[in-house]
mmCIF file of C-alpha atoms and ligand atoms in Angstrom:
data_model
loop_
_atom_site.group_PDB
_atom_site.id
_atom_site.type_symbol
_atom_site.label_atom_id
_atom_site.label_comp_id
_atom_site.label_asym_id
_atom_site.label_seq_id
_atom_site.Cartn_x
_atom_site.Cartn_y
_atom_site.Cartn_z
ATOM 1 C CA UNK H 101 64.537 10.170 8.910
ATOM 2 C CA UNK H 102 64.977 11.186 12.374
ATOM 3 C CA UNK H 103 61.355 10.976 14.519
ATOM 4 C CA UNK H 104 61.286 12.941 17.405
ATOM 5 C CA UNK H 105 59.783 11.474 21.125
ATOM 6 C CA UNK H 106 56.861 13.361 19.901
ATOM 7 C CA UNK H 107 55.702 11.058 17.284
ATOM 8 C CA UNK H 108 56.147 7.969 19.346
ATOM 9 C CA UNK H 109 53.411 9.792 21.820
ATOM 10 C CA UNK H 110 50.324 8.012 22.997
ATOM 11 C CA UNK H 111 47.814 9.891 20.167
ATOM 12 C CA UNK H 112 44.870 12.278 21.415
ATOM 13 C CA UNK H 113 41.591 10.835 21.782
ATOM 14 C CA UNK H 114 38.598 11.987 22.952
ATOM 15 C CA UNK H 115 38.157 10.384 26.221
ATOM 16 C CA UNK H 116 34.396 9.868 27.354
ATOM 17 C CA UNK H 117 32.944 8.939 30.876
ATOM 18 C CA UNK H 118 33.544 5.246 31.310
ATOM 19 C CA UNK H 119 30.008 4.905 33.138
ATOM 20 C CA UNK H 120 28.264 7.316 30.232
ATOM 21 C CA UNK H 121 26.977 3.903 28.386
ATOM 22 C CA UNK H 122 29.024 5.791 25.192
ATOM 23 C CA UNK H 123 25.332 7.819 25.508
ATOM 24 C CA UNK H 124 25.509 10.409 23.129
ATOM 25 C CA UNK H 125 29.044 9.318 21.482
ATOM 26 C CA UNK H 126 29.023 9.148 17.791
ATOM 27 C CA UNK H 127 30.358 5.579 16.451
ATOM 28 C CA UNK H 128 29.194 5.378 12.915
ATOM 29 C CA UNK H 129 27.826 6.964 10.013
ATOM 30 C CA UNK H 130 25.164 4.898 8.793
ATOM 31 C CA UNK H 131 22.288 5.990 5.452
ATOM 32 C CA UNK H 132 20.116 3.728 7.278
ATOM 33 C CA UNK H 133 17.751 4.867 10.143
ATOM 34 C CA UNK H 134 17.419 8.158 12.916
ATOM 35 C CA UNK H 135 15.943 8.358 15.738
ATOM 36 C CA UNK H 136 15.291 11.779 16.937
ATOM 37 C CA UNK H 137 13.874 11.218 20.509
ATOM 38 C CA UNK H 138 12.848 14.996 21.509
ATOM 39 C CA UNK H 139 10.656 15.239 17.856
ATOM 40 C CA UNK H 140 9.380 11.540 18.218
ATOM 41 C CA UNK H 141 10.599 10.922 15.074
ATOM 42 C CA UNK H 142 12.199 7.140 13.808
ATOM 43 C CA UNK H 143 13.696 8.171 9.862
ATOM 44 C CA UNK H 144 13.933 4.586 7.912
ATOM 45 C CA UNK H 145 16.434 5.694 5.144
ATOM 46 C CA UNK H 146 14.590 9.032 3.857
ATOM 47 C CA UNK H 147 11.495 7.816 4.685
ATOM 48 C CA UNK H 148 9.490 8.620 8.825
ATOM 49 C CA UNK H 149 8.256 6.168 10.384
ATOM 50 C CA UNK H 150 4.155 6.078 10.263
ATOM 51 C CA UNK H 151 4.941 6.354 5.921
ATOM 52 C CA UNK H 152 6.376 2.977 5.731
ATOM 53 C CA UNK H 153 4.254 1.380 8.251
ATOM 54 C CA UNK H 154 1.893 0.386 5.728
ATOM 55 C CA UNK H 155 4.922 -1.416 3.379
ATOM 56 C CA UNK H 156 5.057 -5.401 2.948
ATOM 57 C CA UNK H 157 7.744 -6.883 4.845
ATOM 58 C CA UNK H 158 9.835 -7.332 1.512
ATOM 59 C CA UNK H 159 9.247 -3.620 0.032
ATOM 60 C CA UNK H 160 11.379 -2.817 3.288
ATOM 61 C CA UNK H 161 14.205 -5.127 2.636
ATOM 62 C CA UNK H 162 14.302 -4.306 -0.770
ATOM 63 C CA UNK H 163 14.719 -0.119 0.814
ATOM 64 C CA UNK H 164 17.340 -1.317 3.422
ATOM 65 C CA UNK H 165 19.377 -3.445 0.876
ATOM 66 C CA UNK H 166 19.345 -1.055 -2.127
ATOM 67 C CA UNK H 167 23.092 -0.445 -2.875
ATOM 68 C CA UNK H 168 24.738 -2.241 0.272
ATOM 69 C CA UNK H 169 23.923 -5.802 -1.277
ATOM 70 C CA UNK H 170 25.783 -6.861 -4.449
ATOM 71 C CA UNK H 171 22.427 -6.833 -6.395
ATOM 72 C CA UNK H 172 18.859 -4.155 -5.986
ATOM 73 C CA UNK H 173 16.397 -6.513 -6.052
ATOM 74 C CA UNK H 174 12.424 -5.527 -6.263
ATOM 75 C CA UNK H 175 10.100 -6.951 -3.440
ATOM 76 C CA UNK H 176 8.922 -9.590 -5.923
ATOM 77 C CA UNK H 177 12.070 -11.212 -6.518
ATOM 78 C CA UNK H 178 12.514 -10.830 -2.660
ATOM 79 C CA UNK H 179 9.494 -12.880 -2.036
ATOM 80 C CA UNK H 180 10.519 -15.262 -4.021
ATOM 81 C CA UNK H 181 14.451 -15.280 -2.630
ATOM 82 C CA UNK H 182 13.278 -15.932 0.777
ATOM 83 C CA UNK H 183 10.646 -18.553 0.257
ATOM 84 C CA UNK H 184 13.553 -20.428 -1.295
ATOM 85 C CA UNK H 185 15.947 -19.641 1.453
ATOM 86 C CA UNK H 186 13.090 -20.323 4.353
ATOM 87 C CA UNK H 187 13.212 -23.710 2.395
ATOM 88 C CA UNK H 188 17.230 -23.730 3.026
ATOM 89 C CA UNK H 189 17.052 -23.119 6.347
ATOM 90 C CA UNK H 190 14.416 -25.790 7.550
ATOM 91 C CA UNK H 191 16.678 -28.990 7.443
ATOM 92 C CA UNK H 192 18.696 -27.044 9.767
ATOM 93 C CA UNK H 193 15.847 -26.278 12.233
ATOM 94 C CA UNK H 194 14.532 -30.021 11.230
ATOM 95 C CA UNK H 195 18.214 -31.637 12.678
ATOM 96 C CA UNK H 196 18.485 -29.586 15.944
ATOM 97 C CA UNK H 197 15.047 -28.954 17.291
ATOM 98 C CA UNK H 198 15.317 -31.891 19.247
ATOM 99 C CA UNK H 199 18.398 -30.690 21.057
ATOM 100 C CA UNK H 200 16.469 -27.303 22.302
ATOM 101 C CA UNK H 201 15.062 -29.031 25.496
ATOM 102 C CA UNK H 202 17.477 -27.535 28.373
ATOM 103 C CA UNK H 203 17.405 -23.777 26.239
ATOM 104 C CA UNK H 204 15.180 -20.883 26.608
ATOM 105 C CA UNK H 205 13.792 -19.540 23.020
ATOM 106 C CA UNK H 206 16.741 -17.099 22.556
ATOM 107 C CA UNK H 207 19.524 -19.776 23.394
ATOM 108 C CA UNK H 208 18.161 -21.861 20.651
ATOM 109 C CA UNK H 209 17.189 -19.675 18.172
ATOM 110 C CA UNK H 210 21.361 -18.415 19.055
ATOM 111 C CA UNK H 211 22.066 -22.357 18.656
ATOM 112 C CA UNK H 212 20.355 -22.496 15.251
ATOM 113 C CA UNK H 213 21.449 -19.437 13.816
ATOM 114 C CA UNK H 214 24.629 -20.123 14.701
ATOM 115 C CA UNK H 215 24.462 -22.994 12.245
ATOM 116 C CA UNK H 216 23.856 -21.515 9.033
ATOM 117 C CA UNK H 217 27.071 -22.226 7.337
ATOM 118 C CA UNK H 218 29.450 -19.288 5.915
ATOM 119 C CA UNK H 219 29.398 -21.973 2.955
ATOM 120 C CA UNK H 220 26.007 -21.706 0.935
ATOM 121 C CA UNK H 221 25.532 -20.026 -2.377
ATOM 122 C CA UNK H 222 21.887 -17.936 -1.102
ATOM 123 C CA UNK H 223 23.028 -14.579 -0.191
ATOM 124 C CA UNK H 224 23.910 -14.443 3.324
ATOM 125 C CA UNK H 225 20.950 -11.705 3.727
ATOM 126 C CA UNK H 226 18.231 -13.090 2.790
ATOM 127 C CA UNK H 227 19.173 -16.213 4.517
ATOM 128 C CA UNK H 228 19.739 -14.903 7.563
ATOM 129 C CA UNK H 229 16.454 -12.872 7.590
ATOM 130 C CA UNK H 230 14.229 -16.179 5.870
ATOM 131 C CA UNK H 231 15.660 -18.367 8.492
ATOM 132 C CA UNK H 232 14.271 -16.503 11.946
ATOM 133 C CA UNK H 233 10.477 -17.458 11.099
ATOM 134 C CA UNK H 234 11.408 -21.028 10.148
ATOM 135 C CA UNK H 235 13.852 -21.665 13.927
ATOM 136 C CA UNK H 236 11.418 -19.340 16.173
ATOM 137 C CA UNK H 237 8.263 -21.052 14.326
ATOM 138 C CA UNK H 238 9.967 -24.401 15.061
ATOM 139 C CA UNK H 239 11.090 -23.653 18.583
ATOM 140 C CA UNK H 240 7.738 -22.286 19.608
ATOM 141 C CA UNK H 241 5.803 -25.546 17.991
ATOM 142 C CA UNK H 242 8.266 -27.919 19.745
ATOM 143 C CA UNK H 243 7.161 -26.201 23.337
ATOM 144 C CA UNK H 244 3.907 -27.459 22.670
ATOM 145 C CA UNK H 245 5.297 -31.075 21.339
ATOM 146 C CA UNK H 246 4.254 -30.081 17.510
ATOM 147 C CA UNK H 247 6.629 -30.638 14.478
ATOM 148 C CA UNK H 248 7.991 -27.639 12.292
ATOM 149 C CA UNK H 249 5.899 -26.698 9.971
ATOM 150 C CA UNK H 250 7.483 -26.705 6.099
ATOM 151 C CA UNK H 251 8.140 -23.265 4.777
ATOM 152 C CA UNK H 252 5.532 -22.542 1.915
ATOM 153 C CA UNK H 253 8.037 -20.640 -0.317
ATOM 154 C CA UNK H 254 4.905 -19.067 -3.033
ATOM 155 C CA UNK H 255 4.334 -17.495 0.425
ATOM 156 C CA UNK H 256 5.068 -13.990 1.667
ATOM 157 C CA UNK H 257 7.367 -13.894 4.495
ATOM 158 C CA UNK H 258 5.063 -12.467 7.547
ATOM 159 C CA UNK H 259 2.037 -15.219 6.142
ATOM 160 C CA UNK H 260 4.471 -17.970 5.718
ATOM 161 C CA UNK H 261 5.638 -16.889 10.291
ATOM 162 C CA UNK H 262 2.125 -16.817 10.938
ATOM 163 C CA UNK H 263 1.577 -20.368 8.835
ATOM 164 C CA UNK H 264 4.972 -22.358 10.422
ATOM 165 C CA UNK H 265 3.748 -20.882 14.067
ATOM 166 C CA UNK H 266 0.018 -22.610 13.791
ATOM 167 C CA UNK H 267 0.632 -24.987 11.036
ATOM 168 C CA UNK H 268 -2.619 -23.676 9.190
ATOM 169 C CA UNK H 269 -2.639 -20.144 7.046
ATOM 170 C CA UNK H 270 -4.547 -17.582 9.328
ATOM 171 C CA UNK H 271 -6.858 -14.342 8.628
ATOM 172 C CA UNK H 272 -4.986 -11.415 6.621
ATOM 173 C CA UNK H 273 -5.733 -8.866 9.502
ATOM 174 C CA UNK H 274 -3.500 -11.062 11.893
ATOM 175 C CA UNK H 275 -0.776 -11.412 8.463
ATOM 176 C CA UNK H 276 -1.119 -7.749 8.232
ATOM 177 C CA UNK H 277 -0.657 -7.277 11.967
ATOM 178 C CA UNK H 278 2.805 -9.052 11.966
ATOM 179 C CA UNK H 279 4.015 -7.397 9.411
ATOM 180 C CA UNK H 280 2.999 -4.170 10.729
ATOM 181 C CA UNK H 281 5.635 -5.402 13.949
ATOM 182 C CA UNK H 282 8.016 -7.035 11.615
ATOM 183 C CA UNK H 283 8.418 -3.089 9.618
ATOM 184 C CA UNK H 284 8.041 -0.946 13.189
ATOM 185 C CA UNK H 285 11.066 -2.583 14.867
ATOM 186 C CA UNK H 286 13.193 -3.253 11.810
ATOM 187 C CA UNK H 287 15.810 -0.561 12.659
ATOM 188 C CA UNK H 288 16.318 1.718 15.224
ATOM 189 C CA UNK H 289 19.796 3.770 15.031
ATOM 190 C CA UNK H 290 22.509 2.368 16.944
ATOM 191 C CA UNK H 291 21.093 0.039 19.659
ATOM 192 C CA UNK H 292 22.626 -2.340 21.222
ATOM 193 C CA UNK H 293 22.239 -5.246 19.239
ATOM 194 C CA UNK H 294 23.067 -3.329 15.888
ATOM 195 C CA UNK H 295 26.215 -1.898 16.887
ATOM 196 C CA UNK H 296 27.503 -5.465 18.124
ATOM 197 C CA UNK H 297 26.367 -6.561 14.677
ATOM 198 C CA UNK H 298 28.617 -3.570 13.198
ATOM 199 C CA UNK H 299 31.657 -4.242 15.233
ATOM 200 C CA UNK H 300 31.827 -8.145 14.114
ATOM 201 C CA UNK H 301 30.713 -7.775 10.864
ATOM 202 C CA UNK H 302 34.308 -5.014 10.956
ATOM 203 C CA UNK H 303 36.473 -8.106 11.985
ATOM 204 C CA UNK H 304 35.489 -9.163 8.365
ATOM 205 C CA UNK H 305 34.070 -12.125 10.094
ATOM 206 C CA UNK H 306 30.758 -12.336 7.352
ATOM 207 C CA UNK H 307 26.925 -11.843 7.664
ATOM 208 C CA UNK H 308 26.576 -15.101 10.067
ATOM 209 C CA UNK H 309 28.649 -14.502 12.827
ATOM 210 C CA UNK H 310 27.324 -10.588 12.953
ATOM 211 C CA UNK H 311 24.147 -11.348 13.218
ATOM 212 C CA UNK H 312 24.626 -14.006 16.291
ATOM 213 C CA UNK H 313 26.563 -11.855 17.854
ATOM 214 C CA UNK H 314 23.564 -9.302 17.722
ATOM 215 C CA UNK H 315 21.471 -11.708 18.813
ATOM 216 C CA UNK H 316 23.885 -12.245 22.033
ATOM 217 C CA UNK H 317 23.086 -8.595 22.501
ATOM 218 C CA UNK H 318 19.353 -8.466 21.796
ATOM 219 C CA UNK H 319 18.967 -12.100 24.697
ATOM 220 C CA UNK H 320 19.790 -9.561 27.273
ATOM 221 C CA UNK H 321 17.002 -8.116 29.723
ATOM 222 C CA UNK H 322 18.060 -4.732 28.536
ATOM 223 C CA UNK H 323 17.440 -4.602 25.393
ATOM 224 C CA UNK H 324 15.029 -7.784 24.632
ATOM 225 C CA UNK H 325 12.299 -5.878 25.496
ATOM 226 C CA UNK H 326 9.751 -6.114 27.993
ATOM 227 C CA UNK H 327 5.815 -6.659 26.051
ATOM 228 C CA UNK H 328 6.036 -10.314 28.621
ATOM 229 C CA UNK H 329 5.511 -8.011 31.286
ATOM 230 C CA UNK H 330 3.412 -5.324 29.696
ATOM 231 C CA UNK H 331 0.875 -8.781 29.786
ATOM 232 C CA UNK H 332 1.491 -9.662 33.382
ATOM 233 C CA UNK H 333 0.058 -6.232 34.293
ATOM 234 C CA UNK H 334 -2.776 -6.223 32.151
ATOM 235 C CA UNK H 335 -3.512 -9.673 33.257
ATOM 236 C CA UNK H 336 -3.201 -8.278 36.741
ATOM 237 C CA UNK H 337 -5.239 -5.602 36.361
ATOM 238 C CA UNK H 338 -8.009 -7.581 35.575
ATOM 239 C CA UNK H 339 -11.067 -5.883 34.635
ATOM 240 C CA UNK H 340 -11.819 -1.917 33.972
ATOM 241 C CA UNK H 341 -12.772 -1.224 38.237
ATOM 242 C CA UNK H 342 -9.430 -2.119 38.884
ATOM 243 C CA UNK H 343 -7.278 -0.288 36.478
ATOM 244 C CA UNK H 344 -7.287 3.346 38.419
ATOM 245 C CA UNK H 345 -6.922 1.644 42.291
ATOM 246 C CA UNK H 346 -3.733 -1.102 40.624
ATOM 247 C CA UNK H 347 -1.716 1.594 38.695
ATOM 248 C CA UNK H 348 -1.677 3.689 42.015
ATOM 249 C CA UNK H 349 -1.221 0.752 44.657
ATOM 250 C CA UNK H 350 1.610 0.393 41.364
ATOM 251 C CA UNK H 351 2.978 3.537 41.530
ATOM 252 C CA UNK H 352 2.731 4.076 45.509
ATOM 253 C CA UNK H 353 5.377 0.923 45.940
ATOM 254 C CA UNK H 354 7.957 2.872 43.833
ATOM 255 C CA UNK H 355 7.096 0.625 40.135
ATOM 256 C CA UNK H 356 7.242 1.343 37.301
ATOM 257 C CA UNK H 357 4.427 0.854 34.910
ATOM 258 C CA UNK H 358 5.310 -1.519 32.281
ATOM 259 C CA UNK H 359 5.502 0.058 28.394
ATOM 260 C CA UNK H 360 5.962 3.501 29.144
ATOM 261 C CA UNK H 361 8.746 5.973 29.603
ATOM 262 C CA UNK H 362 11.784 5.428 26.863
ATOM 263 C CA UNK H 363 15.469 6.163 27.274
ATOM 264 C CA UNK H 364 16.054 8.566 23.844
ATOM 265 C CA UNK H 365 12.122 9.594 23.183
ATOM 266 C CA UNK H 366 10.942 12.479 25.771
ATOM 267 C CA UNK H 367 7.669 12.625 23.340
ATOM 268 C CA UNK H 368 5.840 9.674 22.042
ATOM 269 C CA UNK H 369 7.214 6.636 20.817
ATOM 270 C CA UNK H 370 6.449 6.551 16.866
ATOM 271 C CA UNK H 371 6.463 2.690 16.581
ATOM 272 C CA UNK H 372 3.454 2.800 19.859
ATOM 273 C CA UNK H 373 1.169 4.400 17.490
ATOM 274 C CA UNK H 374 2.563 2.480 14.000
ATOM 275 C CA UNK H 375 1.875 -0.200 16.413
ATOM 276 C CA UNK H 376 -1.831 1.005 17.974
ATOM 277 C CA UNK H 377 -2.988 1.527 14.513
ATOM 278 C CA UNK H 378 -2.033 -2.113 13.751
ATOM 279 C CA UNK H 379 -4.700 -2.796 16.276
ATOM 280 C CA UNK H 380 -7.654 -2.120 14.304
ATOM 281 C CA UNK H 381 -6.832 -5.371 11.913
ATOM 282 C CA UNK H 382 -7.198 -7.266 15.473
ATOM 283 C CA UNK H 383 -10.826 -8.116 15.294
ATOM 284 C CA UNK H 384 -11.244 -11.486 17.439
ATOM 285 C CA UNK H 385 -8.868 -9.284 20.185
ATOM 286 C CA UNK H 386 -11.121 -6.379 20.250
ATOM 287 C CA UNK H 387 -12.190 -6.774 23.572
ATOM 288 C CA UNK H 388 -8.402 -6.885 25.095
ATOM 289 C CA UNK H 389 -7.332 -3.902 23.047
ATOM 290 C CA UNK H 390 -9.993 -1.546 24.424
ATOM 291 C CA UNK H 391 -9.253 -2.447 28.018
ATOM 292 C CA UNK H 392 -5.616 -1.936 27.433
ATOM 293 C CA UNK H 393 -6.763 1.506 25.686
ATOM 294 C CA UNK H 394 -8.117 2.032 28.957
ATOM 295 C CA UNK H 395 -5.181 1.209 31.471
ATOM 296 C CA UNK H 396 -3.255 3.401 28.804
ATOM 297 C CA UNK H 397 -5.213 6.484 29.376
ATOM 298 C CA UNK H 398 -5.230 5.777 33.002
ATOM 299 C CA UNK H 399 -1.621 5.668 33.359
ATOM 300 C CA UNK H 400 -0.271 8.450 31.331
ATOM 301 C CA UNK H 401 -2.960 10.513 33.533
ATOM 302 C CA UNK H 402 -1.511 9.087 36.443
ATOM 303 C CA UNK H 403 2.598 9.126 35.198
ATOM 304 C CA UNK H 404 1.452 12.697 34.266
ATOM 305 C CA UNK H 405 0.103 14.043 37.705
ATOM 306 C CA UNK H 406 3.100 11.571 39.878
ATOM 307 C CA UNK H 407 6.466 12.563 37.649
ATOM 308 C CA UNK H 408 5.221 16.663 36.451
ATOM 309 C CA UNK H 409 9.213 16.832 35.522
ATOM 310 C CA UNK H 410 9.668 13.553 33.330
ATOM 311 C CA UNK H 411 7.517 12.866 30.185
ATOM 312 C CA UNK H 412 6.860 9.450 30.287
ATOM 313 C CA UNK H 413 4.710 8.468 27.524
ATOM 314 C CA UNK H 414 3.506 4.809 25.847
ATOM 315 C CA UNK H 415 6.792 3.087 24.395
ATOM 316 C CA UNK H 416 6.925 0.697 21.655
ATOM 317 C CA UNK H 417 6.652 -2.602 24.332
ATOM 318 C CA UNK H 418 3.169 -1.949 25.419
ATOM 319 C CA UNK H 419 1.433 -2.473 22.126
ATOM 320 C CA UNK H 420 4.088 -4.908 21.249
ATOM 321 C CA UNK H 421 2.637 -7.037 23.541
ATOM 322 C CA UNK H 422 -0.992 -6.664 22.456
ATOM 323 C CA UNK H 423 -0.454 -8.012 18.984
ATOM 324 C CA UNK H 424 1.695 -10.114 19.443
ATOM 325 C CA UNK H 425 -0.361 -11.827 22.133
ATOM 326 C CA UNK H 426 -3.197 -11.646 19.293
ATOM 327 C CA UNK H 427 -1.799 -13.004 16.366
ATOM 328 C CA UNK H 428 -0.889 -16.481 18.860
ATOM 329 C CA UNK H 429 2.736 -15.887 19.586
ATOM 330 C CA UNK H 430 3.751 -17.233 22.700
ATOM 331 C CA UNK H 431 5.076 -15.157 25.410
ATOM 332 C CA UNK H 432 8.510 -16.976 25.972
ATOM 333 C CA UNK H 433 8.824 -16.536 21.826
ATOM 334 C CA UNK H 434 8.759 -12.374 22.002
ATOM 335 C CA UNK H 435 12.189 -11.633 21.553
ATOM 336 C CA UNK H 436 12.762 -14.149 18.790
ATOM 337 C CA UNK H 437 9.940 -12.473 16.847
ATOM 338 C CA UNK H 438 11.740 -9.008 17.821
ATOM 339 C CA UNK H 439 14.856 -10.293 16.068
ATOM 340 C CA UNK H 440 13.087 -11.425 12.830
ATOM 341 C CA UNK H 441 12.343 -8.084 12.579
ATOM 342 C CA UNK H 442 15.233 -6.402 13.547
ATOM 343 C CA UNK H 443 17.155 -8.861 11.684
ATOM 344 C CA UNK H 444 16.276 -6.618 8.386
ATOM 345 C CA UNK H 445 18.475 -3.852 9.987
ATOM 346 C CA UNK H 446 21.228 -6.112 11.183
ATOM 347 C CA UNK H 447 21.287 -7.497 7.788
ATOM 348 C CA UNK H 448 21.643 -3.993 6.205
ATOM 349 C CA UNK H 449 23.956 -2.197 8.888
ATOM 350 C CA UNK H 450 26.136 -5.502 8.199
ATOM 351 C CA UNK H 451 26.668 -4.899 4.306
ATOM 352 C CA UNK H 452 27.284 -1.035 4.997
ATOM 353 C CA UNK H 453 29.994 -1.745 7.765
ATOM 354 C CA UNK H 454 31.474 -4.121 5.500
ATOM 355 C CA UNK H 455 31.532 -1.949 2.590
ATOM 356 C CA UNK H 456 33.289 0.538 4.862
ATOM 357 C CA UNK H 457 35.724 -1.971 5.130
ATOM 358 C CA UNK H 458 37.265 -0.877 8.434
ATOM 359 C CA UNK H 459 38.410 -2.535 11.425
ATOM 360 C CA UNK H 460 36.380 -1.114 14.478
ATOM 361 C CA UNK H 461 39.075 -0.366 17.211
ATOM 362 C CA UNK H 462 37.959 1.861 20.208
ATOM 363 C CA UNK H 463 40.782 2.779 23.252
ATOM 364 C CA UNK H 464 40.302 2.414 26.310
ATOM 365 C CA UNK H 465 41.701 4.450 29.316
ATOM 366 C CA UNK H 466 43.848 2.259 31.684
ATOM 367 C CA UNK H 467 43.183 3.209 34.990
ATOM 368 C CA UNK H 468 44.378 -0.089 36.658
ATOM 369 C CA UNK H 469 47.999 -0.064 38.975
ATOM 370 C CA UNK H 470 51.363 0.284 36.656
ATOM 371 C CA UNK H 471 54.268 -1.687 37.096
ATOM 372 C CA UNK H 472 56.671 -1.143 40.295
HETATM 373 N N1 ACO K 1775 6.912 3.781 35.252
HETATM 374 C C1 ACO K 1775 6.841 4.965 35.831
HETATM 375 N N2 ACO K 1775 7.768 5.508 36.567
HETATM 376 C C2 ACO K 1775 8.850 5.651 35.780
HETATM 377 C C3 ACO K 1775 8.889 4.988 34.061
HETATM 378 C C4 ACO K 1775 7.407 4.300 34.098
HETATM 379 N N3 ACO K 1775 7.509 3.430 33.405
HETATM 380 N N4 ACO K 1775 9.796 5.158 33.447
HETATM 381 C C5 ACO K 1775 10.581 5.792 34.111
HETATM 382 N N5 ACO K 1775 10.206 6.512 35.533
HETATM 383 C C6 ACO K 1775 10.770 7.097 36.461
HETATM 384 C C7 ACO K 1775 11.755 6.241 37.410
HETATM 385 O O1 ACO K 1775 11.179 6.237 38.179
HETATM 386 C C8 ACO K 1775 12.447 8.300 37.914
HETATM 387 O O2 ACO K 1775 11.665 8.431 38.550
HETATM 388 P P1 ACO K 1775 12.552 9.405 39.672
HETATM 389 O O3 ACO K 1775 13.395 10.214 39.098
HETATM 390 O O4 ACO K 1775 11.202 10.099 40.726
HETATM 391 O O5 ACO K 1775 13.376 8.549 40.901
HETATM 392 C C9 ACO K 1775 12.141 8.858 36.378
HETATM 393 O O6 ACO K 1775 11.286 8.337 35.646
HETATM 394 C C10 ACO K 1775 13.587 8.547 35.427
HETATM 395 O O7 ACO K 1775 13.309 7.092 35.445
HETATM 396 P P2 ACO K 1775 14.887 6.907 34.248
HETATM 397 O O8 ACO K 1775 15.416 5.102 34.638
HETATM 398 O O9 ACO K 1775 16.295 7.578 34.993
HETATM 399 O O10 ACO K 1775 14.429 7.084 33.720
HETATM 400 P P3 ACO K 1775 15.245 6.309 31.712
HETATM 401 O O11 ACO K 1775 14.932 7.530 30.985
HETATM 402 O O12 ACO K 1775 17.080 6.195 32.097
HETATM 403 O O13 ACO K 1775 14.262 4.638 31.531
HETATM 404 C C11 ACO K 1775 13.304 3.086 30.960
HETATM 405 C C12 ACO K 1775 14.039 4.559 30.434
HETATM 406 C C13 ACO K 1775 14.109 1.752 31.210
HETATM 407 C C14 ACO K 1775 12.578 1.985 29.521
HETATM 408 C C15 ACO K 1775 11.812 3.231 31.697
HETATM 409 O O14 ACO K 1775 11.020 4.299 31.596
HETATM 410 C C16 ACO K 1775 11.453 2.084 32.549
HETATM 411 O O15 ACO K 1775 12.067 1.435 33.005
HETATM 412 N N6 ACO K 1775 10.025 1.894 31.703
HETATM 413 C C17 ACO K 1775 9.512 0.576 31.936
HETATM 414 C C18 ACO K 1775 10.093 -0.832 31.566
HETATM 415 C C19 ACO K 1775 9.837 -0.678 30.136
HETATM 416 O O16 ACO K 1775 8.900 -0.806 29.371
HETATM 417 N N7 ACO K 1775 10.642 -1.042 28.982
HETATM 418 C C20 ACO K 1775 10.564 -1.247 27.644
HETATM 419 C C21 ACO K 1775 10.938 0.188 26.941
HETATM 420 S S1 ACO K 1775 11.189 0.007 25.344
HETATM 421 C C22 ACO K 1775 12.226 -0.028 24.456
HETATM 422 O O17 ACO K 1775 13.647 -0.559 25.487
HETATM 423 C C23 ACO K 1775 12.633 -0.757 23.323
#
């Protein structure tokens, strides 16, 4: 068989602008979630976010993993499997927690996640989800010179996360608020960390390597979120009388108001609404929340005045900050709590990618010099 020169030519590839950050490039097909920024909708496997924000985290996992994991488990079975997996992860937290003092919180979580052994009988997707609260609570307690608290396999995932953090069981309202947060941030299209997880999974490196890679992507300030700065802003404003002058002065200096604006959502971020609804559960923080709502109203009014052509709405970080503060999460832990929720999506995407079985291997366009 003879080949023409033509058949060895470089295949035709669709080229994208190198500076575009791959915006608008479709790089995967997924049944898991869809972000419609123009309509302000987040669809998670057939449900609008607001319809499943009230679910337990275990029910959401059952929904996300369905037909992707080797077995379809109901939420009660997932609850007990996660409980057993938290117990399995605990010795890793105990053995490494003494080594984290020179590390930041996400670096410490990265160290512990990377220590999960591929050779384990527990399904990797359950162990990865179970491990993050165990590790993140141990890390947060170490900062306060407190020993890790052993998991209680009989509790729900969010309740045990709170217990392992605080050392005692806490009220159902705060547990439910944390659970709403974990569900709300569980998946969000092909964001940078989820894409990273899928790329690593496509090499068949295994689930723990894939989600550790995802955490590395989440660590960056352009992805891991800005809820800490929202609290810094609220602290700096201080009292209701300062709200409008403080915000005006910040905008006059050309600064951005933290917790407002989004790259994809051009209308209100649906996750902000889901979390705002959860703040009614936080009775002990009612005064702080009322104050934040006043800040939100003034900020939206000022942004509409100053940037009439640019719709700038409240984003997920604004109410994330209030919820995580109210449930007693230290600010340095916020990215790790985000990882605890997003691990649901990462594991589901890894399972979906592994089923496809195709290596992700795009091309680059060479713009360097040619050999003389
Ligand atoms: N406050 C004041 N002005 C803003 C804000 C804001 N929060 N956000 C955008 N703008 C203005 C910009 O100054 C710019 O104005 P100009 O055109 O007059 O120069 C215009 O809106 C467009 O800004 P871009 O950076 O191009 O908008 P983009 O959509 O890329 O930005 C981003 C999105 C980074 C989230 C931005 O809105 C921002 O910095 N917000 C504050 C930080 C924050 O809340 N981050 C968390 C985001 S949620 C998440 O990522 C999960």
